[in-house]
């Protein structure tokens, strides 16, 4: 018998079809007229489908009347027009079989609403809730948009390493990767570790960014992007940081910072457009049930149709200094802007996405292109209301002598980066790129407040459960 997804069965075009629906029970109601309504969901859509179970089913008394939330069933029958509110269709079941029971005294996802914090403790079951089902579908849609956006423009998807031995990118604290046994090392109280005994013969780490490797491919193939897991051992317990997150990093040869800003802006707009177009029902759900002002869809639509502000760091500092706003961290030229400053600019002052650029060279990594003022580098951050920084990027320094002097100034070992310097030694070209944190994008699109709730199994300080 043909399987029908709940999503398809909910559509009027399925009326008259006979087939099999399979999923997990959300609710069961018994009518006085001697039959039961069973609502099931199978993950294919936000909405459930109602199955009418007549009392003459052979297992009606023995099984159907014992069904509770979380039980898994298969139902065969015909899809009919429904008289019920909020649904166009329902199934008239001719046969229902039960795959698995869920003891109502133990199953955690009963009808009552649980807090997001509580649901994190049941991260293995939370995808069965409306909220987490919707997050999973929107996250999937965004991943698909990411690939489509770049593929349509001829970018090559490349896979950069996850284990890296150059302690390089300077983007954050790294997790070390080793096969040496920590407990034995501790027992023997070894003071001077010899990495000759470690797997890679030298210290190795989990990558904090695929950028440097992506640059090598951009400087050969033109337009590339990498999209994979990245790791940062920052001990920051915020609602915007994970220890393991996914990052999309396009890198383009012959691009300068303006091209880079154009790419970032059109990229974000594409993601938002696709989410609204392809996940309509889930986006309605976020708008009504998650967003505090219930204006999420309107805000996203407005952003798609607006030009992002492009503002040099120096002007941003002037705006902040003359804002009359009290900040925990005082503002002056040269500081690394804090989240409170970024949020002020994008949420209060401009009330739309802002691309800040040309940051002081003292707060940015060695690989960013130096401006003629000798004080700033061609860095950019894209800030959005509610989330703050969603993208960080730059035009890269492609002049070998400047790169080397920047590395010296930051006390980096030039020898370590010999291959990175080679890109500047042989056929160097201007190039630029950025990184978008996938989870920050999902947060923005869904208005989910905490980043731990937009990834299936969050890794944060003290938490690697599941
Ligand atoms: P932040 O200042 O917010 O800590 P960052 O400047 O360290 O971020 P970048 O190195 O510029 O971040 O990384 C590029 C993008 O990756 C960021 O704009 C953000 O979207 C995302 N990102 C960075 N760190 C994290 C993290 N710990 N968890 C989730 N996403 C992150
Ligand atoms: Mn950044």
Tab-separated table of C-alpha atoms and ligand atoms in Angstrom:
chain	number	residue	atom	x	y	z
A	1	UNK	CA	0.000	0.000	0.000
A	2	UNK	CA	1.272	3.476	-0.908
A	3	UNK	CA	2.749	5.471	1.945
A	4	UNK	CA	1.475	9.022	2.223
A	5	UNK	CA	3.295	11.641	4.277
A	6	UNK	CA	1.265	13.721	6.688
A	7	UNK	CA	2.275	16.771	4.677
A	8	UNK	CA	0.813	15.353	1.472
A	9	UNK	CA	-2.213	13.895	3.220
A	10	UNK	CA	-3.053	17.367	4.574
A	11	UNK	CA	-3.312	18.689	1.039
A	12	UNK	CA	-6.706	18.699	-0.664
A	13	UNK	CA	-5.207	16.992	-3.691
A	14	UNK	CA	-4.976	13.802	-1.615
A	15	UNK	CA	-8.724	13.546	-1.105
A	16	UNK	CA	-9.943	10.213	-2.419
A	17	UNK	CA	-6.533	8.536	-2.158
A	18	UNK	CA	-6.123	5.297	-0.283
A	19	UNK	CA	-2.848	4.692	1.453
A	20	UNK	CA	-0.856	4.320	4.629
A	21	UNK	CA	-0.007	7.051	7.150
A	22	UNK	CA	2.712	6.439	9.713
A	23	UNK	CA	3.792	8.565	12.627
A	24	UNK	CA	3.648	9.364	16.307
A	25	UNK	CA	0.459	10.060	18.168
A	26	UNK	CA	0.024	13.593	19.446
A	27	UNK	CA	-3.463	13.212	20.928
A	28	UNK	CA	-6.389	10.835	21.048
A	29	UNK	CA	-10.009	11.766	21.733
A	30	UNK	CA	-12.871	9.305	21.990
A	31	UNK	CA	-16.238	10.467	20.753
A	32	UNK	CA	-19.457	9.457	22.405
A	33	UNK	CA	-20.671	8.248	19.041
A	34	UNK	CA	-18.269	5.304	19.403
A	35	UNK	CA	-15.128	6.139	17.475
A	36	UNK	CA	-11.842	7.914	18.167
A	37	UNK	CA	-9.921	10.825	16.703
A	38	UNK	CA	-6.185	10.224	16.631
A	39	UNK	CA	-3.864	13.034	15.638
A	40	UNK	CA	-0.484	12.005	14.380
A	41	UNK	CA	2.619	13.776	13.133
A	42	UNK	CA	5.474	12.283	11.114
A	43	UNK	CA	7.822	15.266	10.906
A	44	UNK	CA	6.943	16.133	7.320
A	45	UNK	CA	5.005	19.245	8.301
A	46	UNK	CA	4.057	21.497	11.165
A	47	UNK	CA	0.447	20.367	11.013
A	48	UNK	CA	-0.855	16.994	12.176
A	49	UNK	CA	-3.423	14.831	10.504
A	50	UNK	CA	-6.512	13.458	12.121
A	51	UNK	CA	-7.306	9.788	11.761
A	52	UNK	CA	-10.829	8.578	12.427
A	53	UNK	CA	-10.717	5.161	14.062
A	54	UNK	CA	-14.139	3.457	13.963
A	55	UNK	CA	-15.195	1.220	16.839
A	56	UNK	CA	-15.445	-1.790	14.595
A	57	UNK	CA	-11.670	-1.997	14.141
A	58	UNK	CA	-10.729	-5.387	15.562
A	59	UNK	CA	-8.192	-3.844	17.961
A	60	UNK	CA	-10.394	-0.865	18.893
A	61	UNK	CA	-10.944	-1.795	22.541
A	62	UNK	CA	-7.672	-3.647	23.041
A	63	UNK	CA	-5.309	-1.095	21.496
A	64	UNK	CA	-6.809	2.029	19.935
A	65	UNK	CA	-8.391	3.142	23.182
A	66	UNK	CA	-5.034	2.804	24.930
A	67	UNK	CA	-3.129	5.059	22.489
A	68	UNK	CA	-1.462	8.045	24.115
A	69	UNK	CA	1.006	10.748	23.087
A	70	UNK	CA	4.246	9.302	21.729
A	71	UNK	CA	2.893	5.922	20.555
A	72	UNK	CA	3.839	5.036	16.985
A	73	UNK	CA	1.252	3.715	14.552
A	74	UNK	CA	0.505	2.858	10.942
A	75	UNK	CA	-2.986	3.609	9.672
A	76	UNK	CA	-4.445	2.437	6.388
A	77	UNK	CA	-7.506	3.988	4.867
A	78	UNK	CA	-8.895	6.701	2.673
A	79	UNK	CA	-8.146	10.429	2.805
A	80	UNK	CA	-11.409	12.335	3.004
A	81	UNK	CA	-12.517	15.912	3.183
A	82	UNK	CA	-12.690	16.976	6.816
A	83	UNK	CA	-15.420	18.948	8.492
A	84	UNK	CA	-13.085	19.775	11.370
A	85	UNK	CA	-11.685	23.217	12.041
A	86	UNK	CA	-8.187	24.061	10.781
A	87	UNK	CA	-7.890	20.984	8.587
A	88	UNK	CA	-8.960	20.227	5.073
A	89	UNK	CA	-8.505	16.481	5.205
A	90	UNK	CA	-8.555	13.513	7.519
A	91	UNK	CA	-8.180	9.763	7.197
A	92	UNK	CA	-10.968	7.283	7.634
A	93	UNK	CA	-8.997	4.296	8.912
A	94	UNK	CA	-9.776	0.743	7.829
A	95	UNK	CA	-6.908	-0.681	9.824
A	96	UNK	CA	-4.490	0.621	12.454
A	97	UNK	CA	-1.458	-1.176	13.821
A	98	UNK	CA	0.621	-0.109	16.778
A	99	UNK	CA	4.425	-0.248	16.522
A	100	UNK	CA	5.420	1.040	19.912
A	101	UNK	CA	3.808	2.142	23.142
A	102	UNK	CA	4.807	5.143	25.245
A	103	UNK	CA	3.859	4.777	28.880
A	104	UNK	CA	1.874	7.937	29.694
A	105	UNK	CA	3.203	7.890	33.247
A	106	UNK	CA	6.759	8.076	31.968
A	107	UNK	CA	6.799	9.669	28.514
A	108	UNK	CA	8.075	13.208	29.114
A	109	UNK	CA	6.342	14.974	26.236
A	110	UNK	CA	2.831	15.087	27.583
A	111	UNK	CA	0.428	17.769	26.534
A	112	UNK	CA	1.658	20.363	28.976
A	113	UNK	CA	4.123	22.881	27.597
A	114	UNK	CA	7.684	22.459	28.738
A	115	UNK	CA	10.297	25.183	29.012
A	116	UNK	CA	13.099	25.269	26.458
A	117	UNK	CA	15.545	24.564	29.319
A	118	UNK	CA	13.633	21.425	30.305
A	119	UNK	CA	13.464	20.246	26.702
A	120	UNK	CA	17.272	20.497	26.442
A	121	UNK	CA	17.425	17.680	28.988
A	122	UNK	CA	15.410	15.591	26.541
A	123	UNK	CA	17.318	16.559	23.415
A	124	UNK	CA	16.713	13.049	22.059
A	125	UNK	CA	12.926	13.503	22.233
A	126	UNK	CA	12.509	17.222	21.631
A	127	UNK	CA	12.469	16.863	17.814
A	128	UNK	CA	8.992	15.393	18.354
A	129	UNK	CA	7.672	18.756	19.528
A	130	UNK	CA	6.203	21.397	17.227
A	131	UNK	CA	8.992	23.859	17.964
A	132	UNK	CA	11.911	21.530	17.357
A	133	UNK	CA	10.319	19.937	14.317
A	134	UNK	CA	9.949	23.429	12.856
A	135	UNK	CA	13.548	24.325	13.732
A	136	UNK	CA	14.812	21.156	12.048
A	137	UNK	CA	12.849	21.870	8.878
A	138	UNK	CA	13.933	25.512	8.690
A	139	UNK	CA	17.551	24.584	9.408
A	140	UNK	CA	17.377	22.041	6.595
A	141	UNK	CA	15.883	24.658	4.274
A	142	UNK	CA	18.704	27.085	5.102
A	143	UNK	CA	21.379	24.456	4.417
A	144	UNK	CA	19.751	23.749	1.089
A	145	UNK	CA	19.623	27.475	0.219
A	146	UNK	CA	23.271	27.837	1.090
A	147	UNK	CA	24.283	25.176	-1.389
A	148	UNK	CA	21.865	26.380	-4.045
A	149	UNK	CA	22.948	30.008	-3.730
A	150	UNK	CA	26.606	29.173	-4.312
A	151	UNK	CA	26.095	26.373	-6.796
A	152	UNK	CA	23.937	28.582	-9.011
A	153	UNK	CA	26.781	31.086	-9.177
A	154	UNK	CA	29.414	28.524	-10.044
A	155	UNK	CA	31.118	28.250	-6.657
A	156	UNK	CA	32.827	24.943	-5.916
A	157	UNK	CA	32.003	23.263	-2.623
A	158	UNK	CA	35.258	22.205	-1.024
A	159	UNK	CA	35.859	20.259	2.171
A	160	UNK	CA	38.530	21.815	4.333
A	161	UNK	CA	40.175	19.839	7.133
A	162	UNK	CA	38.633	19.524	10.546
A	163	UNK	CA	41.923	18.588	12.182
A	164	UNK	CA	44.571	21.241	11.785
A	165	UNK	CA	48.143	21.434	12.987
A	166	UNK	CA	48.707	25.113	12.434
A	167	UNK	CA	47.678	26.853	15.571
A	168	UNK	CA	46.779	29.619	13.277
A	169	UNK	CA	43.558	31.256	12.563
A	170	UNK	CA	43.597	33.176	15.776
A	171	UNK	CA	39.825	33.095	15.734
A	172	UNK	CA	39.394	31.541	19.153
A	173	UNK	CA	40.554	29.040	21.736
A	174	UNK	CA	41.137	25.601	20.222
A	175	UNK	CA	40.405	22.044	21.289
A	176	UNK	CA	43.504	19.886	21.151
A	177	UNK	CA	43.366	16.563	19.297
A	178	UNK	CA	45.620	13.843	20.642
A	179	UNK	CA	45.974	10.093	21.002
A	180	UNK	CA	48.138	10.499	24.078
A	181	UNK	CA	46.492	9.220	27.206
A	182	UNK	CA	45.818	12.076	29.572
A	183	UNK	CA	45.411	9.873	32.646
A	184	UNK	CA	48.759	8.168	32.088
A	185	UNK	CA	50.457	11.465	31.467
A	186	UNK	CA	48.991	12.739	34.708
A	187	UNK	CA	50.076	9.595	36.596
A	188	UNK	CA	53.628	9.868	35.335
A	189	UNK	CA	53.584	13.591	35.911
A	190	UNK	CA	55.220	14.250	32.595
A	191	UNK	CA	56.334	17.831	32.406
A	192	UNK	CA	57.817	18.030	28.957
A	193	UNK	CA	55.558	16.279	26.547
A	194	UNK	CA	57.273	14.939	23.478
A	195	UNK	CA	54.899	15.263	20.582
A	196	UNK	CA	56.974	12.736	18.657
A	197	UNK	CA	54.830	10.244	20.551
A	198	UNK	CA	51.594	11.870	19.495
A	199	UNK	CA	49.628	10.938	16.400
A	200	UNK	CA	50.692	13.810	14.155
A	201	UNK	CA	54.179	14.252	15.616
A	202	UNK	CA	53.112	17.711	16.654
A	203	UNK	CA	50.250	19.376	18.471
A	204	UNK	CA	46.987	19.248	16.520
A	205	UNK	CA	43.660	20.935	17.027
A	206	UNK	CA	40.057	21.011	15.850
A	207	UNK	CA	39.614	23.774	13.304
A	208	UNK	CA	38.141	27.136	14.276
A	209	UNK	CA	37.634	28.105	10.625
A	210	UNK	CA	38.234	26.669	7.175
A	211	UNK	CA	39.331	30.023	5.812
A	212	UNK	CA	43.058	29.576	5.281
A	213	UNK	CA	42.534	26.297	3.450
A	214	UNK	CA	39.661	27.799	1.447
A	215	UNK	CA	41.987	30.615	0.356
A	216	UNK	CA	44.312	28.116	-1.290
A	217	UNK	CA	41.477	26.759	-3.401
A	218	UNK	CA	40.090	30.223	-4.211
A	219	UNK	CA	43.565	31.164	-5.432
A	220	UNK	CA	43.368	28.341	-7.946
A	221	UNK	CA	39.701	27.843	-8.755
A	222	UNK	CA	38.287	31.327	-8.256
A	223	UNK	CA	35.052	30.886	-6.339
A	224	UNK	CA	34.785	28.313	-3.586
A	225	UNK	CA	32.957	27.741	-0.334
A	226	UNK	CA	33.441	25.451	2.580
A	227	UNK	CA	30.601	24.446	4.891
A	228	UNK	CA	31.307	22.301	7.869
A	229	UNK	CA	31.663	21.987	11.609
A	230	UNK	CA	33.965	24.357	13.487
A	231	UNK	CA	35.023	24.287	17.094
A	232	UNK	CA	35.843	26.934	19.661
A	233	UNK	CA	36.800	26.198	23.226
A	234	UNK	CA	35.812	29.643	24.424
A	235	UNK	CA	34.436	29.465	27.885
A	236	UNK	CA	31.608	31.793	27.014
A	237	UNK	CA	28.243	30.736	28.272
A	238	UNK	CA	26.136	33.033	26.128
A	239	UNK	CA	23.009	32.520	24.077
A	240	UNK	CA	25.085	33.132	20.903
A	241	UNK	CA	28.045	30.764	21.343
A	242	UNK	CA	28.479	27.027	20.937
A	243	UNK	CA	31.660	24.998	21.282
A	244	UNK	CA	30.729	23.127	18.088
A	245	UNK	CA	28.900	24.976	15.342
A	246	UNK	CA	28.585	24.984	11.569
A	247	UNK	CA	30.074	27.668	9.410
A	248	UNK	CA	29.725	28.541	5.728
A	249	UNK	CA	32.770	30.262	4.331
A	250	UNK	CA	32.826	31.532	0.747
A	251	UNK	CA	36.169	32.738	-0.580
A	252	UNK	CA	36.502	34.548	-3.899
A	253	UNK	CA	39.573	35.464	-5.933
A	254	UNK	CA	39.703	38.932	-7.521
A	255	UNK	CA	37.110	40.233	-5.016
A	256	UNK	CA	37.628	43.262	-2.813
A	257	UNK	CA	35.760	44.266	0.335
A	258	UNK	CA	32.893	45.913	-1.571
A	259	UNK	CA	32.330	42.740	-3.583
A	260	UNK	CA	32.478	40.823	-0.323
A	261	UNK	CA	29.778	43.001	1.245
A	262	UNK	CA	27.588	42.607	-1.852
A	263	UNK	CA	27.963	38.836	-1.673
A	264	UNK	CA	27.155	38.699	2.049
A	265	UNK	CA	24.073	40.864	1.641
A	266	UNK	CA	22.620	38.943	-1.289
A	267	UNK	CA	23.463	35.647	0.425
A	268	UNK	CA	21.561	36.526	3.597
A	269	UNK	CA	18.600	37.835	1.630
A	270	UNK	CA	18.431	34.591	-0.311
A	271	UNK	CA	18.366	32.517	2.885
A	272	UNK	CA	15.566	34.632	4.360
A	273	UNK	CA	13.559	34.570	1.132
A	274	UNK	CA	13.775	30.795	0.825
A	275	UNK	CA	12.766	30.254	4.450
A	276	UNK	CA	9.665	32.401	3.960
A	277	UNK	CA	8.772	30.802	0.641
A	278	UNK	CA	9.516	27.179	1.369
A	279	UNK	CA	8.701	26.909	5.072
A	280	UNK	CA	5.559	29.027	5.178
A	281	UNK	CA	3.756	27.027	7.830
A	282	UNK	CA	6.772	26.760	10.107
A	283	UNK	CA	7.478	30.460	9.717
A	284	UNK	CA	3.865	31.224	10.674
A	285	UNK	CA	4.421	29.096	13.750
A	286	UNK	CA	7.556	31.026	14.735
A	287	UNK	CA	5.782	34.291	14.076
A	288	UNK	CA	2.810	33.398	16.296
A	289	UNK	CA	4.309	31.181	18.959
A	290	UNK	CA	7.959	32.102	19.393
A	291	UNK	CA	8.496	35.694	18.319
A	292	UNK	CA	7.712	38.060	21.168
A	293	UNK	CA	6.298	40.827	19.002
A	294	UNK	CA	4.739	38.462	16.463
A	295	UNK	CA	6.364	40.507	13.717
A	296	UNK	CA	9.035	38.046	12.601
A	297	UNK	CA	7.692	37.551	9.081
A	298	UNK	CA	7.192	41.286	8.570
A	299	UNK	CA	10.713	42.017	9.785
A	300	UNK	CA	12.262	39.437	7.482
A	301	UNK	CA	10.275	40.733	4.531
A	302	UNK	CA	11.397	44.276	5.309
A	303	UNK	CA	15.028	43.180	5.498
A	304	UNK	CA	14.808	41.402	2.159
A	305	UNK	CA	13.643	44.660	0.614
A	306	UNK	CA	16.036	47.045	2.318
A	307	UNK	CA	19.631	47.957	1.636
A	308	UNK	CA	21.914	47.085	4.524
A	309	UNK	CA	23.719	50.031	6.125
A	310	UNK	CA	27.454	50.086	5.366
A	311	UNK	CA	29.352	51.986	8.005
A	312	UNK	CA	33.071	52.365	8.723
A	313	UNK	CA	34.102	51.396	12.258
A	314	UNK	CA	35.331	54.946	12.888
A	315	UNK	CA	31.892	56.400	12.157
A	316	UNK	CA	30.257	53.711	14.280
A	317	UNK	CA	32.416	54.768	17.223
A	318	UNK	CA	31.367	58.392	16.702
A	319	UNK	CA	27.694	57.389	16.687
A	320	UNK	CA	28.132	55.352	19.854
A	321	UNK	CA	30.093	58.107	21.634
A	322	UNK	CA	27.492	60.734	20.893
A	323	UNK	CA	24.507	58.459	21.493
A	324	UNK	CA	24.011	59.431	25.118
A	325	UNK	CA	23.528	55.711	25.776
A	326	UNK	CA	25.123	54.197	28.900
A	327	UNK	CA	27.202	51.123	28.024
A	328	UNK	CA	28.854	48.657	30.426
A	329	UNK	CA	31.982	48.880	28.268
A	330	UNK	CA	32.863	52.498	27.475
A	331	UNK	CA	33.449	53.245	23.812
A	332	UNK	CA	36.563	54.761	22.338
A	333	UNK	CA	38.359	54.350	19.025
A	334	UNK	CA	40.409	51.164	19.059
A	335	UNK	CA	38.202	48.966	21.237
A	336	UNK	CA	36.731	45.717	20.035
A	337	UNK	CA	33.025	46.486	19.887
A	338	UNK	CA	30.995	44.536	22.428
A	339	UNK	CA	27.696	42.921	21.748
A	340	UNK	CA	25.883	45.805	23.520
A	341	UNK	CA	27.441	48.281	21.066
A	342	UNK	CA	26.649	46.152	18.039
A	343	UNK	CA	23.077	45.660	19.208
A	344	UNK	CA	22.644	49.386	19.788
A	345	UNK	CA	23.684	50.143	16.220
A	346	UNK	CA	21.553	47.536	14.503
A	347	UNK	CA	18.529	47.514	16.843
A	348	UNK	CA	18.205	51.082	18.098
A	349	UNK	CA	20.104	53.422	15.831
A	350	UNK	CA	19.522	52.016	12.357
A	351	UNK	CA	16.880	49.369	13.078
A	352	UNK	CA	18.154	47.200	10.254
A	353	UNK	CA	21.175	45.118	9.282
A	354	UNK	CA	24.464	47.001	9.435
A	355	UNK	CA	27.757	46.056	7.830
A	356	UNK	CA	30.604	47.576	9.811
A	357	UNK	CA	33.955	47.712	8.054
A	358	UNK	CA	37.516	49.041	8.278
A	359	UNK	CA	38.351	48.017	11.835
A	360	UNK	CA	41.521	48.962	13.759
A	361	UNK	CA	44.338	46.596	12.824
A	362	UNK	CA	45.211	46.007	16.488
A	363	UNK	CA	42.022	44.021	17.123
A	364	UNK	CA	41.998	41.961	13.925
A	365	UNK	CA	44.015	38.978	12.694
A	366	UNK	CA	47.155	39.169	10.550
A	367	UNK	CA	45.560	38.079	7.290
A	368	UNK	CA	43.334	41.098	6.758
A	369	UNK	CA	44.204	43.637	4.054
A	370	UNK	CA	45.890	46.772	5.445
A	371	UNK	CA	44.422	50.108	4.442
A	372	UNK	CA	46.683	53.000	3.415
A	373	UNK	CA	45.976	54.801	6.698
A	374	UNK	CA	48.148	52.158	8.371
A	375	UNK	CA	45.632	52.003	11.210
A	376	UNK	CA	42.727	50.001	9.831
A	377	UNK	CA	42.215	46.761	7.968
A	378	UNK	CA	39.549	45.761	5.458
A	379	UNK	CA	37.480	43.712	7.892
A	380	UNK	CA	33.714	43.548	7.946
A	381	UNK	CA	31.066	42.285	10.340
A	382	UNK	CA	27.402	41.960	9.440
A	383	UNK	CA	25.167	42.806	12.399
A	384	UNK	CA	21.463	42.001	12.552
A	385	UNK	CA	18.797	42.972	15.095
A	386	UNK	CA	18.219	40.390	17.812
A	387	UNK	CA	21.341	38.377	17.143
A	388	UNK	CA	24.184	40.875	16.662
A	389	UNK	CA	27.119	39.582	14.634
A	390	UNK	CA	25.992	36.987	12.122
A	391	UNK	CA	28.880	37.238	9.621
A	392	UNK	CA	32.553	38.113	10.003
A	393	UNK	CA	34.890	38.485	7.057
A	394	UNK	CA	37.527	40.512	5.276
A	395	UNK	CA	39.491	41.230	2.180
A	396	UNK	CA	42.694	39.234	2.632
A	397	UNK	CA	46.184	40.686	2.557
A	398	UNK	CA	47.644	39.546	-0.749
A	399	UNK	CA	50.920	41.517	-0.636
A	400	UNK	CA	53.659	39.254	0.677
A	401	UNK	CA	55.743	41.967	2.317
A	402	UNK	CA	52.776	43.467	4.140
A	403	UNK	CA	51.597	40.036	5.257
A	404	UNK	CA	55.027	39.205	6.646
A	405	UNK	CA	55.332	42.419	8.556
A	406	UNK	CA	51.843	41.953	10.014
A	407	UNK	CA	52.808	38.470	11.139
A	408	UNK	CA	55.954	39.786	12.771
A	409	UNK	CA	53.954	42.467	14.534
A	410	UNK	CA	51.669	39.756	15.932
A	411	UNK	CA	54.581	37.481	16.932
A	412	UNK	CA	53.595	34.695	14.565
A	413	UNK	CA	56.070	32.203	13.171
A	414	UNK	CA	56.316	32.973	9.448
A	415	UNK	CA	57.849	29.540	8.750
A	416	UNK	CA	54.700	27.864	10.044
A	417	UNK	CA	52.677	29.609	7.355
A	418	UNK	CA	55.001	28.909	4.456
A	419	UNK	CA	52.203	27.516	2.320
A	420	UNK	CA	49.956	30.466	3.093
A	421	UNK	CA	52.762	32.854	2.116
A	422	UNK	CA	53.305	30.886	-1.125
A	423	UNK	CA	49.874	31.989	-2.327
A	424	UNK	CA	51.280	35.528	-2.213
A	425	UNK	CA	54.609	34.483	-3.683
A	426	UNK	CA	53.211	32.857	-6.800
A	427	UNK	CA	50.480	34.611	-8.794
A	428	UNK	CA	48.990	36.521	-5.899
A	429	UNK	CA	45.540	38.078	-6.356
A	430	UNK	CA	43.247	40.214	-4.260
A	431	UNK	CA	40.665	37.986	-2.645
A	432	UNK	CA	38.030	38.137	0.040
A	433	UNK	CA	35.643	35.971	1.999
A	434	UNK	CA	33.581	35.638	5.138
A	435	UNK	CA	32.083	33.190	7.573
A	436	UNK	CA	28.393	32.857	8.388
A	437	UNK	CA	27.557	30.946	11.547
A	438	UNK	CA	24.747	28.610	10.493
A	439	UNK	CA	23.170	28.566	13.948
A	440	UNK	CA	23.140	32.357	14.194
A	441	UNK	CA	21.342	32.402	10.837
A	442	UNK	CA	18.806	29.853	12.092
A	443	UNK	CA	18.350	31.888	15.269
A	444	UNK	CA	17.667	34.990	13.254
A	445	UNK	CA	15.211	33.325	10.892
A	446	UNK	CA	13.272	31.572	13.663
A	447	UNK	CA	13.614	34.185	16.444
A	448	UNK	CA	14.633	31.390	18.818
A	449	UNK	CA	16.424	33.137	21.676
A	450	UNK	CA	19.075	30.606	22.614
A	451	UNK	CA	21.554	29.093	20.172
A	452	UNK	CA	21.356	25.782	22.065
A	453	UNK	CA	17.865	25.326	20.646
A	454	UNK	CA	18.712	25.598	16.952
A	455	UNK	CA	21.212	22.708	16.788
A	456	UNK	CA	20.178	19.112	17.515
A	457	UNK	CA	22.705	18.389	20.254
A	458	UNK	CA	24.420	21.523	21.573
A	459	UNK	CA	27.967	21.383	22.878
A	460	UNK	CA	28.714	24.052	25.465
A	461	UNK	CA	31.029	24.296	28.477
A	462	UNK	CA	30.215	21.366	30.753
A	463	UNK	CA	27.761	19.823	28.315
A	464	UNK	CA	28.383	17.135	25.713
A	465	UNK	CA	25.388	14.944	26.570
A	466	UNK	CA	23.822	12.781	23.835
B	1	LIG	P1	31.732	36.612	18.262
B	1	LIG	O1	32.381	37.966	18.305
B	1	LIG	O2	30.244	36.673	18.170
B	1	LIG	O3	32.237	35.671	19.292
B	1	LIG	P2	33.678	36.004	16.267
B	1	LIG	O4	33.999	37.377	15.829
B	1	LIG	O5	34.582	35.281	17.157
B	1	LIG	O6	32.175	35.961	16.870
B	1	LIG	P3	34.217	34.988	13.617
B	1	LIG	O7	35.541	34.450	13.928
B	1	LIG	O8	34.105	36.244	12.856
B	1	LIG	O9	33.372	35.104	14.974
B	1	LIG	O10	33.341	33.813	12.953
B	1	LIG	C1	32.443	34.017	11.873
B	1	LIG	C2	31.016	33.730	12.294
B	1	LIG	O11	30.894	32.483	12.950
B	1	LIG	C3	30.449	34.714	13.300
B	1	LIG	O12	30.009	35.882	12.669
B	1	LIG	C4	29.313	33.931	13.895
B	1	LIG	O13	28.184	33.936	13.040
B	1	LIG	C5	29.861	32.532	13.920
B	1	LIG	N1	30.396	32.156	15.237
B	1	LIG	C6	31.581	32.503	15.764
B	1	LIG	N2	31.778	31.953	16.956
B	1	LIG	C7	30.693	31.197	17.205
B	1	LIG	C8	30.311	30.344	18.266
B	1	LIG	N3	31.103	30.138	19.327
B	1	LIG	N4	29.114	29.713	18.187
B	1	LIG	C9	28.309	29.896	17.112
B	1	LIG	N5	28.626	30.685	16.067
B	1	LIG	C10	29.795	31.322	16.103
B	2	LIG	MN1	33.790	38.187	13.856
